C-alpha positions as YAML, in Angstrom:
chain: A
units: angstrom
residues:
- id: 1
  name: UNK
  ca: [-23.25, -4.36, 23.48]
- id: 2
  name: UNK
  ca: [-26.96, -4.69, 25.29]
- id: 3
  name: UNK
  ca: [-29.29, -7.02, 22.89]
- id: 4
  name: UNK
  ca: [-32.12, -4.64, 22.66]
- id: 5
  name: UNK
  ca: [-29.16, -1.44, 21.76]
- id: 6
  name: UNK
  ca: [-27.87, -4.20, 18.81]
- id: 7
  name: UNK
  ca: [-31.20, -5.03, 17.58]
- id: 8
  name: UNK
  ca: [-32.12, -1.42, 17.55]
- id: 9
  name: UNK
  ca: [-28.71, -0.37, 15.86]
- id: 10
  name: UNK
  ca: [-29.26, -3.38, 13.29]
- id: 11
  name: UNK
  ca: [-32.91, -1.67, 12.32]
- id: 12
  name: UNK
  ca: [-32.46, 1.43, 11.66]
- id: 13
  name: UNK
  ca: [-28.71, 0.73, 9.54]
- id: 14
  name: UNK
  ca: [-31.28, -2.05, 7.47]
- id: 15
  name: UNK
  ca: [-34.23, 0.91, 7.35]
- id: 16
  name: UNK
  ca: [-31.75, 3.65, 6.48]
- id: 17
  name: UNK
  ca: [-29.98, 1.08, 3.50]
- id: 18
  name: UNK
  ca: [-33.51, 0.56, 2.27]
- id: 19
  name: UNK
  ca: [-33.72, 4.08, 1.98]
- id: 20
  name: UNK
  ca: [-30.46, 4.88, 0.49]
- id: 21
  name: UNK
  ca: [-30.71, 2.53, -2.23]
- id: 22
  name: UNK
  ca: [-32.85, 4.13, -4.73]
- id: 23
  name: UNK
  ca: [-30.91, 7.07, -4.56]
- id: 24
  name: UNK
  ca: [-27.81, 6.21, -5.50]
- id: 25
  name: UNK
  ca: [-29.65, 3.26, -7.41]
- id: 26
  name: UNK
  ca: [-31.02, 6.43, -9.67]
- id: 27
  name: UNK
  ca: [-26.93, 7.64, -9.75]
- id: 28
  name: UNK
  ca: [-25.19, 4.44, -10.51]
- id: 29
  name: UNK
  ca: [-27.34, 4.71, -13.48]
- id: 30
  name: UNK
  ca: [-26.49, 8.72, -14.79]
- id: 31
  name: UNK
  ca: [-22.83, 7.60, -14.18]
- id: 32
  name: UNK
  ca: [-23.61, 4.42, -16.30]
- id: 33
  name: UNK
  ca: [-21.71, 2.39, -13.45]
- id: 34
  name: UNK
  ca: [-24.90, -0.70, -12.75]
- id: 35
  name: UNK
  ca: [-22.58, -3.31, -15.13]
- id: 36
  name: UNK
  ca: [-19.60, -2.43, -12.63]
- id: 37
  name: UNK
  ca: [-22.44, -2.54, -9.64]
- id: 38
  name: UNK
  ca: [-23.60, -6.06, -11.10]
- id: 39
  name: UNK
  ca: [-20.15, -7.14, -11.32]
- id: 40
  name: UNK
  ca: [-19.35, -6.07, -7.91]
- id: 41
  name: UNK
  ca: [-22.37, -8.01, -6.67]
- id: 42
  name: UNK
  ca: [-21.79, -11.16, -8.03]
- id: 43
  name: UNK
  ca: [-18.46, -11.53, -5.89]
- id: 44
  name: UNK
  ca: [-19.91, -12.09, -2.68]
- id: 45
  name: UNK
  ca: [-21.12, -14.98, -2.21]
- id: 46
  name: UNK
  ca: [-18.11, -15.96, -2.45]
- id: 47
  name: UNK
  ca: [-16.25, -13.36, -0.84]
- id: 48
  name: UNK
  ca: [-18.94, -14.59, 2.31]
- id: 49
  name: UNK
  ca: [-18.45, -18.16, 1.93]
- id: 50
  name: UNK
  ca: [-14.29, -17.42, 2.18]
- id: 51
  name: UNK
  ca: [-15.14, -15.38, 5.31]
- id: 52
  name: UNK
  ca: [-16.80, -18.71, 7.07]
- id: 53
  name: UNK
  ca: [-14.77, -21.44, 5.62]
- id: 54
  name: UNK
  ca: [-11.72, -19.44, 6.92]
- id: 55
  name: UNK
  ca: [-8.01, -21.40, 6.46]
- id: 56
  name: UNK
  ca: [-6.16, -23.06, 8.82]
- id: 57
  name: UNK
  ca: [-3.13, -22.37, 10.64]
- id: 58
  name: UNK
  ca: [-0.34, -24.62, 10.97]
- id: 59
  name: UNK
  ca: [-0.32, -23.19, 14.73]
- id: 60
  name: UNK
  ca: [4.03, -24.67, 15.47]
- id: 61
  name: UNK
  ca: [4.63, -23.62, 12.48]
- id: 62
  name: UNK
  ca: [4.40, -19.71, 13.11]
- id: 63
  name: UNK
  ca: [5.31, -20.60, 16.56]
- id: 64
  name: UNK
  ca: [8.63, -21.13, 15.12]
- id: 65
  name: UNK
  ca: [8.49, -18.58, 12.49]
- id: 66
  name: UNK
  ca: [8.22, -16.12, 15.25]
- id: 67
  name: UNK
  ca: [11.46, -17.19, 17.24]
- id: 68
  name: UNK
  ca: [13.08, -17.09, 13.45]
- id: 69
  name: UNK
  ca: [11.57, -13.50, 13.06]
- id: 70
  name: UNK
  ca: [12.30, -12.08, 16.61]
- id: 71
  name: UNK
  ca: [16.20, -13.77, 15.20]
- id: 72
  name: UNK
  ca: [16.06, -11.31, 12.07]
- id: 73
  name: UNK
  ca: [14.91, -8.57, 14.83]
- id: 74
  name: UNK
  ca: [17.78, -8.97, 17.19]
- id: 75
  name: UNK
  ca: [20.15, -8.81, 14.09]
- id: 76
  name: UNK
  ca: [18.98, -5.53, 12.43]
- id: 77
  name: UNK
  ca: [18.33, -4.50, 16.04]
- id: 78
  name: UNK
  ca: [22.30, -4.91, 16.07]
- id: 79
  name: UNK
  ca: [23.48, -3.46, 12.21]
- id: 80
  name: UNK
  ca: [20.92, -0.82, 13.59]
- id: 81
  name: UNK
  ca: [22.88, 0.72, 15.52]
- id: 82
  name: UNK
  ca: [26.40, -0.37, 14.23]
- id: 83
  name: UNK
  ca: [25.54, 2.04, 11.07]
- id: 84
  name: UNK
  ca: [23.64, 4.92, 13.42]
- id: 85
  name: UNK
  ca: [26.08, 5.00, 16.20]
- id: 86
  name: UNK
  ca: [23.69, 5.09, 17.94]
- id: 87
  name: UNK
  ca: [22.94, 1.60, 20.67]
- id: 88
  name: UNK
  ca: [19.17, 1.45, 21.82]
- id: 89
  name: UNK
  ca: [18.53, 2.96, 18.57]
- id: 90
  name: UNK
  ca: [14.63, 2.61, 17.79]
- id: 91
  name: UNK
  ca: [13.49, 2.24, 14.51]
- id: 92
  name: UNK
  ca: [10.00, 1.77, 15.53]
- id: 93
  name: UNK
  ca: [10.64, 5.43, 17.36]
- id: 94
  name: UNK
  ca: [8.78, 8.42, 14.14]
- id: 95
  name: UNK
  ca: [10.87, 11.10, 16.23]
- id: 96
  name: UNK
  ca: [14.23, 9.20, 17.04]
- id: 97
  name: UNK
  ca: [14.10, 8.06, 13.23]
- id: 98
  name: UNK
  ca: [13.45, 11.82, 12.43]
- id: 99
  name: UNK
  ca: [15.79, 13.58, 14.80]
- id: 100
  name: UNK
  ca: [18.49, 10.96, 12.74]
- id: 101
  name: UNK
  ca: [17.90, 11.62, 9.43]
- id: 102
  name: UNK
  ca: [16.32, 15.28, 9.13]
- id: 103
  name: UNK
  ca: [18.65, 16.56, 11.82]
- id: 104
  name: UNK
  ca: [21.23, 13.92, 11.92]
- id: 105
  name: UNK
  ca: [22.00, 13.40, 8.49]
- id: 106
  name: UNK
  ca: [20.46, 16.48, 6.96]
- id: 107
  name: UNK
  ca: [18.37, 14.37, 5.03]
- id: 108
  name: UNK
  ca: [15.59, 16.84, 3.07]
- id: 109
  name: UNK
  ca: [12.53, 16.13, 4.48]
- id: 110
  name: UNK
  ca: [9.08, 15.19, 2.46]
- id: 111
  name: UNK
  ca: [6.05, 15.63, 4.94]
- id: 112
  name: UNK
  ca: [4.88, 16.82, 8.21]
- id: 113
  name: UNK
  ca: [2.69, 14.46, 10.74]
- id: 114
  name: UNK
  ca: [-0.42, 16.59, 12.55]
- id: 115
  name: UNK
  ca: [2.49, 16.90, 14.78]
- id: 116
  name: UNK
  ca: [4.54, 19.11, 13.06]
- id: 117
  name: UNK
  ca: [7.51, 17.08, 12.70]
- id: 118
  name: UNK
  ca: [8.65, 15.16, 9.84]
- id: 119
  name: UNK
  ca: [6.75, 12.35, 8.99]
- id: 120
  name: UNK
  ca: [9.11, 9.23, 8.56]
- id: 121
  name: UNK
  ca: [6.38, 6.77, 6.34]
- id: 122
  name: UNK
  ca: [7.65, 4.21, 4.38]
- id: 123
  name: UNK
  ca: [6.94, 6.16, 1.90]
- id: 124
  name: UNK
  ca: [9.29, 8.68, 2.85]
- id: 125
  name: UNK
  ca: [11.28, 6.36, 3.99]
- id: 126
  name: UNK
  ca: [11.64, 4.57, 0.49]
- id: 127
  name: UNK
  ca: [11.45, 7.55, -1.25]
- id: 128
  name: UNK
  ca: [14.87, 8.68, 0.89]
- id: 129
  name: UNK
  ca: [16.21, 4.86, 0.38]
- id: 130
  name: UNK
  ca: [15.94, 5.65, -3.52]
- id: 131
  name: UNK
  ca: [17.88, 8.52, -3.45]
- id: 132
  name: UNK
  ca: [20.38, 8.48, -0.43]
- id: 133
  name: UNK
  ca: [20.44, 4.27, -0.17]
- id: 134
  name: UNK
  ca: [23.58, 4.05, -1.44]
- id: 135
  name: UNK
  ca: [25.19, 6.63, 1.03]
- id: 136
  name: UNK
  ca: [23.52, 5.79, 3.72]
- id: 137
  name: UNK
  ca: [21.96, 2.00, 4.18]
- id: 138
  name: UNK
  ca: [20.99, 2.69, 7.45]
- id: 139
  name: UNK
  ca: [17.55, 3.59, 6.39]
- id: 140
  name: UNK
  ca: [17.37, 0.26, 3.99]
- id: 141
  name: UNK
  ca: [18.58, -1.59, 7.56]
- id: 142
  name: UNK
  ca: [15.16, 0.74, 9.21]
- id: 143
  name: UNK
  ca: [12.37, -0.12, 6.54]
- id: 144
  name: UNK
  ca: [13.00, -3.59, 6.94]
- id: 145
  name: UNK
  ca: [12.96, -4.10, 10.36]
- id: 146
  name: UNK
  ca: [10.12, -2.12, 10.81]
- id: 147
  name: UNK
  ca: [8.68, -4.15, 7.74]
- id: 148
  name: UNK
  ca: [10.16, -7.11, 9.79]
- id: 149
  name: UNK
  ca: [9.08, -6.68, 13.45]
- id: 150
  name: UNK
  ca: [5.33, -5.12, 12.17]
- id: 151
  name: UNK
  ca: [4.70, -8.70, 10.84]
- id: 152
  name: UNK
  ca: [5.60, -10.94, 13.85]
- id: 153
  name: UNK
  ca: [4.01, -8.55, 16.46]
- id: 154
  name: UNK
  ca: [1.45, -7.06, 14.64]
- id: 155
  name: UNK
  ca: [0.00, -10.79, 12.54]
- id: 156
  name: UNK
  ca: [2.88, -14.05, 13.57]
- id: 157
  name: UNK
  ca: [2.24, -13.63, 17.40]
- id: 158
  name: UNK
  ca: [-1.45, -12.91, 16.45]
- id: 159
  name: UNK
  ca: [-2.72, -15.79, 14.78]
- id: 160
  name: UNK
  ca: [-2.83, -18.26, 18.74]
- id: 161
  name: UNK
  ca: [-5.94, -15.25, 19.11]
- id: 162
  name: UNK
  ca: [-7.56, -14.96, 16.34]
- id: 163
  name: UNK
  ca: [-7.86, -18.75, 16.34]
- id: 164
  name: UNK
  ca: [-8.96, -18.23, 19.52]
- id: 165
  name: UNK
  ca: [-12.12, -15.80, 18.24]
- id: 166
  name: UNK
  ca: [-13.69, -19.20, 16.69]
- id: 167
  name: UNK
  ca: [-12.62, -22.19, 18.79]
- id: 168
  name: UNK
  ca: [-15.23, -24.38, 17.20]
- id: 169
  name: UNK
  ca: [-13.13, -25.39, 14.15]
- id: 170
  name: UNK
  ca: [-9.51, -23.86, 14.72]
- id: 171
  name: UNK
  ca: [-9.13, -21.64, 11.65]
- id: 172
  name: UNK
  ca: [-8.86, -18.21, 10.83]
- id: 173
  name: UNK
  ca: [-11.06, -16.17, 9.81]
- id: 174
  name: UNK
  ca: [-10.73, -12.68, 8.47]
- id: 175
  name: UNK
  ca: [-12.54, -9.89, 7.53]
- id: 176
  name: UNK
  ca: [-13.29, -9.35, 3.18]
- id: 177
  name: UNK
  ca: [-14.58, -6.47, 2.06]
- id: 178
  name: UNK
  ca: [-14.65, -3.90, -1.62]
- id: 179
  name: UNK
  ca: [-15.27, -1.21, -0.29]
- id: 180
  name: UNK
  ca: [-13.29, 2.08, 0.76]
- id: 181
  name: UNK
  ca: [-9.90, 0.57, -0.38]
- id: 182
  name: UNK
  ca: [-6.59, 1.77, -1.81]
- id: 183
  name: UNK
  ca: [-6.67, -0.45, -5.02]
- id: 184
  name: UNK
  ca: [-9.65, -0.94, -5.52]
- id: 185
  name: UNK
  ca: [-10.05, -5.29, -5.59]
- id: 186
  name: UNK
  ca: [-9.91, -6.79, -2.01]
- id: 187
  name: UNK
  ca: [-9.11, -5.86, 2.04]
- id: 188
  name: UNK
  ca: [-8.62, -7.95, 4.53]
- id: 189
  name: UNK
  ca: [-8.75, -7.71, 8.40]
- id: 190
  name: UNK
  ca: [-8.47, -9.19, 11.59]
- id: 191
  name: UNK
  ca: [-5.95, -10.54, 10.65]
- id: 192
  name: UNK
  ca: [-4.63, -8.94, 6.74]
- id: 193
  name: UNK
  ca: [-4.47, -12.03, 5.07]
- id: 194
  name: UNK
  ca: [-2.70, -9.55, 2.19]
- id: 195
  name: UNK
  ca: [-0.10, -8.19, 4.25]
- id: 196
  name: UNK
  ca: [1.84, -11.26, 4.03]
- id: 197
  name: UNK
  ca: [5.24, -11.20, 2.49]
- id: 198
  name: UNK
  ca: [4.75, -12.47, -1.58]
- id: 199
  name: UNK
  ca: [8.71, -12.27, -1.81]
- id: 200
  name: UNK
  ca: [12.07, -12.18, -0.22]
- id: 201
  name: UNK
  ca: [13.37, -14.00, 2.77]
- id: 202
  name: UNK
  ca: [10.16, -15.05, 4.24]
- id: 203
  name: UNK
  ca: [7.81, -15.35, 1.63]
- id: 204
  name: UNK
  ca: [7.63, -19.58, 1.67]
- id: 205
  name: UNK
  ca: [7.53, -19.08, 5.48]
- id: 206
  name: UNK
  ca: [4.86, -17.80, 5.41]
- id: 207
  name: UNK
  ca: [3.16, -19.97, 2.94]
- id: 208
  name: UNK
  ca: [3.81, -22.28, 4.62]
- id: 209
  name: UNK
  ca: [2.03, -21.76, 7.80]
- id: 210
  name: UNK
  ca: [-1.72, -22.56, 5.92]
- id: 211
  name: UNK
  ca: [-2.50, -25.65, 5.96]
- id: 212
  name: UNK
  ca: [-5.06, -27.73, 3.48]
- id: 213
  name: UNK
  ca: [-7.83, -29.58, 4.30]
- id: 214
  name: UNK
  ca: [-7.88, -33.70, 2.41]
- id: 215
  name: UNK
  ca: [-8.28, -33.88, -1.03]
- id: 216
  name: UNK
  ca: [-8.08, -29.23, -1.25]
- id: 217
  name: UNK
  ca: [-5.08, -27.45, -1.35]
- id: 218
  name: UNK
  ca: [-4.12, -24.06, -0.73]
- id: 219
  name: UNK
  ca: [-3.62, -21.27, -3.43]
- id: 220
  name: UNK
  ca: [-0.33, -19.76, -3.57]
...
């Protein structure tokens, strides 16, 4: 973005915020949320420091983890193809998964996409797994495949790219925010450090992928 454009936008953004503040503060007071607002503001210095300090990854470890996840993806692919009797079945394809689950198996659909086909997002698959998982174990395999695939290609393989954005310290500097968060707590992006698995087969590998400086520890 050209400097003059960025400068104009930043000034207008600050000016707009300053103009809105009195109006929004009046609404907060009317809703008796001033204490919540002050509590929220008190966390920002810590969140800013978290973003500035970042966290140091062990790149060789994440490279090895990528290979491990790839092996598991291939194993899941083989099991899905065997369970569905469909070679080259693409578990990431909403169309293929929808056709198999809702047309071939005639399972009930719960929600349609804007394009008009049955949705196969994780919440839908989780509901189907609870109701029909014992009869059709491929539903669980498809869910696991998607999860591991996303972890590898959206997170693990991109760790070097995230580091290269800040080559001066070799650390990952995620963006944290407390607004527009479904849980009402904290969200992270670029990368989403909170998406790392806490439990399961690969959780220890993710935890071992981060290094603490001498005299410090990485909190689990």
